[in-house]
Amino acid sequence: MSGSVWLPPGSRPDTLPYIPRQRATPSWARPDPVDELAARLEDFIAAAVHPDEIAALLESDGLSDDQIRERYGVKNSFALAETLYERVERRYPEPDGPVPDPWRTSLLGCLLRGVVFALPGLAYVLGAPLFAGDHDFGLPPGTVPLLAGALCGWTWNQGLAHRAYAWLGLGDRTAARRALLLGAPAGALLGSLVSLACAAGAAPAVVVFAAGQSCYLAAATVLLVMGRERLLLAALAPMATGAVLSLADPLPEAVSLVLLLGSLAAVAALAAREVAPAVKEEGGWTAGLAALLPFGASGAAPRRPAGPRLTDSLPYALFGLATGVLVLYAALGDVLAGETGSAVAAPAAVALTLSMGPAEWLLYRFRSDSLAALRSSGTAGAFRRTTVLTVVACLAAYLATLLLLSIAASALWPHSPAPGGIRLAVLLLLGVVLWTGLLLQSFGAVTGATAVCCAAALAQTLLLVTHTGDPHPAALAVYGTATVVQGALVCALLGRATAHR
């Protein structure tokens, strides 16, 4: 490297040798500028799901349509984006670490909710000595006002829960408390009045018990909406323990009354503590009324975005009424139809109530699996097939759980024979109707689910009132039709990827 540069003979040392000029590369041999751009933006283009994403990137880099026509020979940024999208193969990178799943939930928590749904039924064991009066429709004394109050409570509290959840979804926990602050007492009062109106010939103790039932349903709604299941379970534990002990050896009437009133007072106190922060804030009960209304109180300056409309909660309330009627028919349909073996159907209602915990967990599981299918499916058809298989798997798991609970409840229920084939078929079809209805409701398609369940409840009522045919084949036909209709709604809705946003 430090030696002299070699020069040809006759050359002057102060001049450099002539280097021939290299010929320019012809235009046909130059690299394609579009390929160069695709190589430079390859990672971004490979992860794009639509050419418009690439067009947005090009425009953000300052490329005008004139520059694009001059450099790349295409019309504009959208045409260049489509060309780049076609030249680069799709590669969607997986996120680092575990994939976030907002639908993952605890199985234990859902099972706890199912137990909490069923435990209040033990209160009727302790309160049975208090019931007296006439036998209406072949039912035990005092049953009609209790059923009327329960149906009213299920309807009102289902709509109230939707309204409170809607406020929670908007991030306004205070407004949810305010809605519950006014809605829960109003529901308790309404249920008590309905029970009183249906209490012709019933003992006064039945009316008082029905009023306590309405108060419990309202207070339990507050605790469940605010996620206080464990507190509710603790409040019900003394009553439930006493009811189980009374099955072996009946307790004194005074002890039963203390247990009932104690659990009711504990649940009411916990609910009052949960909504107490809304009372302390400015406005109090007036603000609670504003939270129930869609656009706040008249004349008050709005301090929050407009809440959900009242009519949005109506389908949820009707859904609660329809499903409540269907569950009651599962428990008392034999008696209402004039049959004497009512104990056979009672375990079915217990199984349905307990199964709501696993049903809720399977709804979360379906949402989680459908989210995974969105990431793994490459085409709309593949996603639709995966979704249908997931629905079938979750529904089969729920029906297996319901079947096991029904068999166990029949085995433990006093003097209850094993359910027959047609009874099990009716119960499982009713389970399909309830679970698919909850599935549609969870996706916001509550109108279709409500229409189907209300039609099934109305058809069952007409068949029982008119005594048309055998009640079990009739129920099989009603639930089978509802199952087919709701299954079609599920396949039509959940097969679209946009429904899973």
XYZ file of C-alpha atoms in Angstrom:
501
model
C 0.000 0.000 0.000
C 2.969 2.384 0.555
C 4.628 1.668 -2.831
C 4.490 3.935 -5.927
C 1.663 3.690 -8.353
C 2.635 1.797 -11.504
C 2.602 3.951 -14.649
C 2.826 2.738 -18.235
C 5.991 3.603 -20.277
C 6.055 7.201 -21.604
C 3.660 8.496 -19.032
C 4.404 11.593 -17.082
C 4.549 11.118 -13.349
C 2.334 14.140 -12.695
C -0.583 12.736 -14.719
C -2.919 9.845 -13.941
C -3.711 7.161 -16.463
C -6.913 7.472 -18.447
C -9.809 5.498 -16.976
C -12.515 4.742 -19.507
C -16.022 6.075 -18.590
C -18.369 3.251 -17.668
C -21.488 3.052 -19.716
C -24.739 4.082 -17.979
C -27.080 1.271 -16.920
C -30.049 1.067 -19.276
C -33.422 1.924 -17.801
C -34.683 -1.633 -18.331
C -31.870 -2.980 -16.119
C -32.471 -0.659 -13.152
C -34.221 -2.041 -10.018
C -37.967 -1.536 -9.965
C -38.630 1.396 -7.612
C -41.824 -0.286 -6.439
C -39.825 -3.386 -5.456
C -37.332 -1.202 -3.625
C -40.156 0.504 -1.735
C -41.761 -2.876 -0.954
C -38.466 -4.180 0.426
C -38.026 -1.086 2.578
C -41.568 -1.279 4.010
C -41.846 -5.061 3.975
C -42.564 -5.571 7.680
C -45.339 -2.996 7.751
C -46.906 -4.158 4.469
C -46.858 -7.826 5.548
C -48.808 -7.003 8.721
C -51.373 -4.770 6.979
C -54.905 -6.110 6.737
C -56.023 -3.671 4.028
C -54.277 -1.532 1.365
C -55.690 1.600 2.977
C -53.280 1.112 5.890
C -50.365 1.280 3.436
C -51.863 4.319 1.707
C -52.084 6.095 5.044
C -48.406 5.371 5.706
C -47.371 6.680 2.294
C -49.303 9.889 2.785
C -47.856 10.333 6.275
C -44.360 10.136 4.702
C -45.224 13.175 2.571
C -45.539 11.436 -0.804
C -47.883 13.417 -3.032
C -49.745 11.978 -5.993
C -47.457 13.895 -8.395
C -44.345 12.403 -6.791
C -45.874 8.940 -6.909
C -46.699 9.263 -10.617
C -43.162 10.469 -11.367
C -41.255 7.912 -9.273
C -43.455 4.805 -9.434
C -45.600 5.265 -12.517
C -48.973 4.733 -10.836
C -51.950 7.041 -10.473
C -51.993 7.887 -6.757
C -51.206 6.615 -3.248
C -54.117 4.179 -3.227
C -53.024 2.538 -6.474
C -49.449 2.271 -5.154
C -50.746 0.832 -1.880
C -52.732 -1.863 -3.723
C -49.629 -2.755 -5.762
C -47.487 -3.055 -2.629
C -50.210 -5.076 -0.869
C -50.248 -7.599 -3.735
C -46.440 -7.974 -3.929
C -45.813 -8.730 -0.245
C -47.057 -11.923 1.368
C -49.172 -11.552 4.502
C -47.298 -12.170 7.747
C -49.058 -11.235 10.962
C -46.592 -11.148 13.834
C -47.610 -12.688 17.135
C -47.558 -10.335 20.109
C -44.809 -10.691 22.662
C -45.782 -12.449 25.887
C -49.187 -13.920 26.701
C -52.091 -12.765 24.566
C -54.478 -10.539 26.572
C -57.867 -12.162 27.086
C -60.528 -9.920 28.655
C -62.978 -12.851 28.816
C -60.905 -15.107 31.048
C -62.677 -15.515 34.364
C -62.607 -17.761 37.411
C -64.707 -20.908 37.368
C -64.997 -20.744 41.142
C -66.528 -17.268 40.992
C -69.183 -18.390 38.495
C -69.996 -21.488 40.548
C -70.357 -19.232 43.575
C -72.930 -17.144 41.721
C -74.878 -20.296 40.864
C -74.957 -21.286 44.535
C -76.049 -17.788 45.509
C -78.881 -18.004 42.957
C -80.129 -21.273 44.487
C -79.648 -20.669 48.227
C -82.675 -18.341 48.681
C -84.888 -21.307 47.802
C -84.067 -22.759 51.216
C -85.971 -19.872 52.798
C -89.203 -21.564 51.705
C -88.228 -24.593 53.782
C -88.044 -22.442 56.912
C -91.140 -20.431 55.986
C -93.374 -23.371 55.079
C -95.066 -23.502 58.529
C -96.122 -19.878 58.064
C -98.018 -20.552 54.841
C -101.743 -20.975 55.182
C -104.801 -20.238 53.102
C -106.749 -21.632 50.195
C -105.371 -23.977 47.541
C -105.347 -22.056 44.263
C -104.916 -23.978 40.995
C -103.968 -27.050 43.017
C -100.902 -25.312 44.463
C -99.972 -25.311 48.171
C -101.410 -22.456 50.283
C -99.705 -19.123 49.786
C -97.991 -20.116 46.545
C -99.817 -17.683 44.231
C -98.784 -14.406 45.955
C -95.226 -15.705 46.310
C -95.024 -16.596 42.616
C -96.572 -13.273 41.564
C -94.086 -11.317 43.667
C -91.169 -13.405 42.397
C -92.108 -12.883 38.742
C -92.521 -9.149 39.313
C -89.152 -9.006 41.070
C -87.360 -10.969 38.348
C -88.786 -8.674 35.692
C -88.034 -5.390 37.438
C -84.604 -6.352 38.741
C -83.461 -7.722 35.392
C -84.184 -4.360 33.791
C -82.653 -2.487 36.731
C -79.508 -4.624 36.583
C -79.116 -3.862 32.884
C -79.413 -0.144 33.567
C -76.829 -0.279 36.353
C -74.474 -2.375 34.212
C -74.886 0.139 31.388
C -73.707 2.936 33.705
C -70.797 0.751 34.825
C -69.912 0.181 31.181
C -69.744 3.945 30.735
C -67.270 4.092 33.620
C -69.685 5.907 35.936
C -69.862 3.767 39.069
C -71.533 6.576 40.980
C -74.410 6.739 38.490
C -74.833 2.965 38.783
C -75.122 3.300 42.551
C -77.628 6.112 42.125
C -79.772 4.008 39.790
C -79.743 1.152 42.282
C -80.424 3.563 45.137
C -83.820 4.452 43.713
C -84.581 1.403 41.574
C -84.106 -1.275 44.242
C -86.587 0.174 46.790
C -89.064 0.860 43.985
C -88.811 -2.763 42.858
C -89.299 -4.036 46.406
C -92.394 -1.887 46.819
C -93.825 -2.936 43.455
C -93.288 -6.630 44.170
C -94.926 -6.307 47.575
C -97.968 -4.594 46.076
C -98.313 -7.275 43.392
C -98.128 -10.010 46.035
C -100.749 -8.209 48.103
C -103.033 -7.909 45.077
C -102.780 -11.665 44.471
C -103.162 -12.647 48.133
C -106.919 -13.215 48.151
C -107.605 -15.857 50.812
C -103.947 -16.078 51.898
C -102.847 -15.709 55.504
C -101.258 -12.385 56.558
C -98.010 -14.231 57.243
C -97.855 -15.142 53.548
C -98.177 -11.495 52.543
C -95.405 -10.525 54.967
C -93.187 -13.328 53.658
C -93.840 -12.209 50.061
C -92.877 -8.648 50.994
C -89.653 -9.946 52.526
C -89.034 -11.926 49.337
C -89.380 -8.749 47.273
C -87.007 -6.881 49.577
C -84.459 -9.672 49.306
C -84.609 -9.736 45.502
C -84.008 -5.979 45.378
C -81.114 -6.034 47.858
C -79.506 -9.091 46.229
C -79.646 -7.330 42.846
C -77.599 -4.476 44.282
C -74.952 -6.817 45.665
C -74.724 -8.964 42.536
C -74.440 -5.977 40.191
C -71.687 -4.463 42.323
C -69.798 -7.791 42.463
C -70.403 -8.608 46.143
C -71.292 -12.303 45.778
C -69.168 -13.416 48.719
C -70.865 -10.966 51.067
C -74.254 -12.190 49.871
C -73.215 -15.792 50.468
C -72.069 -14.956 53.995
C -75.379 -13.230 54.738
C -77.370 -16.239 53.513
C -75.247 -18.831 55.328
C -77.160 -18.811 58.679
C -80.536 -19.185 56.965
C -79.257 -21.920 54.654
C -77.696 -23.834 57.542
C -80.923 -23.687 59.518
C -82.957 -24.861 56.522
C -80.701 -27.875 55.993
C -80.940 -28.782 59.691
C -84.721 -28.444 59.618
C -84.941 -31.092 56.894
C -83.763 -33.644 59.444
C -85.497 -32.162 62.501
C -87.945 -29.246 62.140
C -86.823 -26.150 64.016
C -89.072 -24.170 66.354
C -91.088 -21.544 64.562
C -89.407 -18.730 66.502
C -85.940 -19.947 65.507
C -86.963 -20.167 61.854
C -88.359 -16.642 61.997
C -85.144 -15.290 63.550
C -83.018 -16.947 60.884
C -85.185 -15.578 58.076
C -85.288 -12.042 59.432
C -81.590 -12.108 60.330
C -80.466 -13.067 56.822
C -82.863 -10.577 55.245
C -81.633 -7.781 57.508
C -77.987 -8.658 56.750
C -78.553 -8.613 52.986
C -80.473 -5.336 53.184
C -77.769 -3.727 55.348
C -75.020 -4.803 52.939
C -76.972 -3.421 49.974
C -77.563 -0.141 51.811
C -73.870 0.148 52.572
C -73.086 -0.451 48.890
C -75.258 2.440 47.685
C -74.511 4.703 50.670
C -71.812 6.707 48.820
C -74.471 7.866 46.357
C -76.627 9.184 49.206
C -73.766 11.213 50.681
C -73.003 12.968 47.411
C -74.752 16.116 46.293
C -78.235 15.453 45.031
C -78.948 12.232 46.932
C -82.291 10.735 45.912
C -82.782 13.347 43.206
C -79.517 12.277 41.596
C -80.702 8.680 41.825
C -83.805 9.584 39.840
C -81.599 11.352 37.301
C -79.488 8.206 36.941
C -82.608 6.162 36.222
C -83.809 8.624 33.596
C -82.134 8.743 30.164
C -81.151 12.420 30.094
C -80.939 13.458 33.725
C -83.335 15.499 35.784
C -85.204 18.325 34.119
C -83.710 21.741 34.695
C -80.415 20.364 36.013
C -77.183 21.083 34.239
C -75.821 17.850 32.809
C -72.670 16.744 34.578
C -72.148 13.480 32.716
C -72.762 12.057 29.236
C -76.342 11.045 28.455
C -77.037 7.627 29.927
C -78.650 4.639 28.229
C -82.269 5.022 27.250
C -84.964 3.492 29.428
C -86.317 1.577 26.446
C -82.970 -0.206 26.142
C -83.667 -1.979 29.437
C -87.173 -3.107 28.492
C -86.115 -6.202 26.455
C -83.933 -7.342 29.354
C -86.855 -6.992 31.763
C -89.114 -8.989 29.449
C -86.389 -11.602 29.060
C -86.302 -11.969 32.851
C -90.093 -12.371 32.920
C -90.139 -14.963 30.131
C -87.325 -17.083 31.551
C -88.887 -16.858 35.014
C -92.174 -18.186 33.644
C -90.391 -21.034 31.870
C -88.509 -22.040 35.020
C -91.712 -21.915 37.076
C -93.435 -24.179 34.570
C -90.514 -26.574 34.881
C -91.152 -26.699 38.643
C -94.955 -26.521 38.791
C -96.161 -27.470 35.331
C -97.339 -30.893 36.465
C -99.475 -29.435 39.252
C -100.926 -26.733 37.005
C -101.788 -29.402 34.445
C -103.726 -31.354 37.085
C -101.125 -34.051 37.835
C -100.299 -35.099 41.381
C -96.611 -35.974 41.082
C -95.356 -32.443 41.521
C -92.274 -33.555 43.435
C -90.888 -35.047 40.237
C -90.554 -31.620 38.587
C -89.255 -29.673 41.569
C -85.664 -31.026 41.292
C -85.631 -29.835 37.672
C -86.084 -26.223 38.826
C -83.309 -26.680 41.396
C -81.015 -28.080 38.702
C -81.796 -25.196 36.354
C -81.041 -22.641 39.054
C -77.748 -24.256 40.072
C -76.727 -24.628 36.427
C -76.724 -20.864 35.923
C -73.235 -20.715 37.460
C -71.636 -23.129 34.953
C -73.730 -21.513 32.206
C -72.177 -18.132 32.965
C -68.658 -19.577 32.923
C -69.310 -21.301 29.582
C -70.492 -17.984 28.138
C -67.152 -16.454 29.135
C -65.378 -19.498 27.715
C -67.139 -19.077 24.387
C -66.172 -15.413 24.185
C -62.569 -16.324 24.993
C -62.428 -19.112 22.387
C -64.066 -16.945 19.730
C -61.449 -14.273 20.380
C -58.739 -16.882 19.839
C -60.497 -17.972 16.634
C -60.359 -14.409 15.347
C -56.575 -14.486 15.708
C -56.036 -17.955 14.238
C -58.549 -18.070 11.365
C -57.343 -16.992 7.947
C -60.718 -16.796 6.189
C -64.290 -15.946 7.102
C -65.386 -19.515 6.398
C -62.760 -20.960 8.732
C -63.806 -18.577 11.478
C -67.473 -19.494 10.993
C -66.713 -23.219 11.270
C -64.612 -22.694 14.378
C -67.340 -20.605 15.979
C -70.032 -23.216 15.324
C -67.854 -25.965 16.788
C -67.177 -23.812 19.853
C -70.891 -23.172 20.372
C -71.632 -26.890 20.083
C -68.872 -27.785 22.551
C -69.963 -25.199 25.145
C -73.629 -26.130 24.786
C -72.821 -29.837 25.143
C -70.836 -29.094 28.312
C -73.753 -27.121 29.745
C -76.290 -29.835 28.947
C -74.056 -32.469 30.530
C -73.818 -30.331 33.659
C -77.576 -29.794 33.718
C -78.189 -33.519 33.312
C -75.870 -34.396 36.202
C -77.450 -31.739 38.422
C -80.938 -33.003 37.587
C -80.038 -36.591 38.441
C -78.346 -35.519 41.682
C -81.276 -33.296 42.707
C -83.753 -36.098 42.014
C -81.677 -38.504 44.084
C -81.493 -36.096 47.040
C -85.068 -34.793 46.850
C -87.373 -36.632 49.291
C -89.744 -39.144 47.630
C -88.679 -38.113 44.145
C -88.274 -40.897 41.546
C -85.681 -40.761 38.815
C -86.834 -38.509 35.937
C -88.095 -40.294 32.861
C -86.901 -39.919 29.296
C -89.436 -37.350 28.136
C -88.950 -35.249 31.270
C -85.212 -35.195 30.735
C -85.717 -34.288 27.071
C -87.986 -31.369 28.051
C -85.482 -30.213 30.669
C -82.534 -30.367 28.272
C -84.426 -28.526 25.537
C -85.369 -25.852 28.054
C -81.691 -25.663 28.983
C -80.805 -25.090 25.330
C -83.379 -22.290 25.108
C -82.060 -20.590 28.256
C -78.353 -20.910 27.395
C -78.683 -19.783 23.780
C -80.872 -16.917 24.973
C -78.185 -15.836 27.420
C -75.595 -16.197 24.650
C -77.552 -13.916 22.320
C -78.118 -11.499 25.182
C -74.386 -11.343 25.896
C -73.802 -10.222 22.294
C -76.451 -7.513 22.515
C -78.998 -9.454 20.422
C -81.497 -9.380 23.265
C -84.500 -8.514 21.097
C -84.491 -11.821 19.230
C -83.847 -13.862 22.375
C -86.611 -12.035 24.235
C -89.094 -12.540 21.405
C -88.416 -16.287 21.263
C -88.542 -16.794 25.047
C -91.703 -14.696 25.410
C -93.362 -16.652 22.597
C -92.395 -19.942 24.283
C -93.704 -18.755 27.667
C -96.960 -17.548 26.095
C -97.416 -20.823 24.209
C -96.835 -22.820 27.403
C -99.352 -20.666 29.259
C -102.014 -21.114 26.572
C -101.477 -24.868 26.480
C -101.869 -25.135 30.260
C -104.883 -22.830 30.435
C -106.729 -24.590 27.626
C -105.559 -28.082 28.743
C -104.543 -28.890 25.187
C -103.026 -32.351 24.944
C -100.504 -33.999 27.234
C -98.364 -31.287 28.890
C -95.046 -33.079 28.372
C -95.245 -33.656 24.574
C -96.646 -30.121 24.257
C -93.702 -28.690 26.209
C -91.365 -30.787 24.066
C -92.826 -29.246 20.903
C -92.683 -25.686 22.294
C -89.092 -25.924 23.518
C -88.002 -27.788 20.402
C -89.352 -25.013 18.180
C -87.732 -22.346 20.335
C -84.448 -24.271 20.203
C -84.476 -24.378 16.393
C -85.281 -20.667 16.084
C -82.650 -19.550 18.585
C -80.094 -21.913 17.090
C -80.641 -20.263 13.712
C -80.245 -16.832 15.305
C -76.994 -17.905 16.971
C -75.523 -19.285 13.737
C -76.590 -16.238 11.727
C -75.206 -13.726 14.205
C -72.090 -15.326 15.664
C -70.759 -16.575 12.348
C -69.875 -12.972 11.471
C -66.555 -11.721 12.747
C -67.948 -8.228 13.276
C -70.320 -9.551 15.963
C -67.338 -10.419 18.181
C -65.998 -6.865 18.572
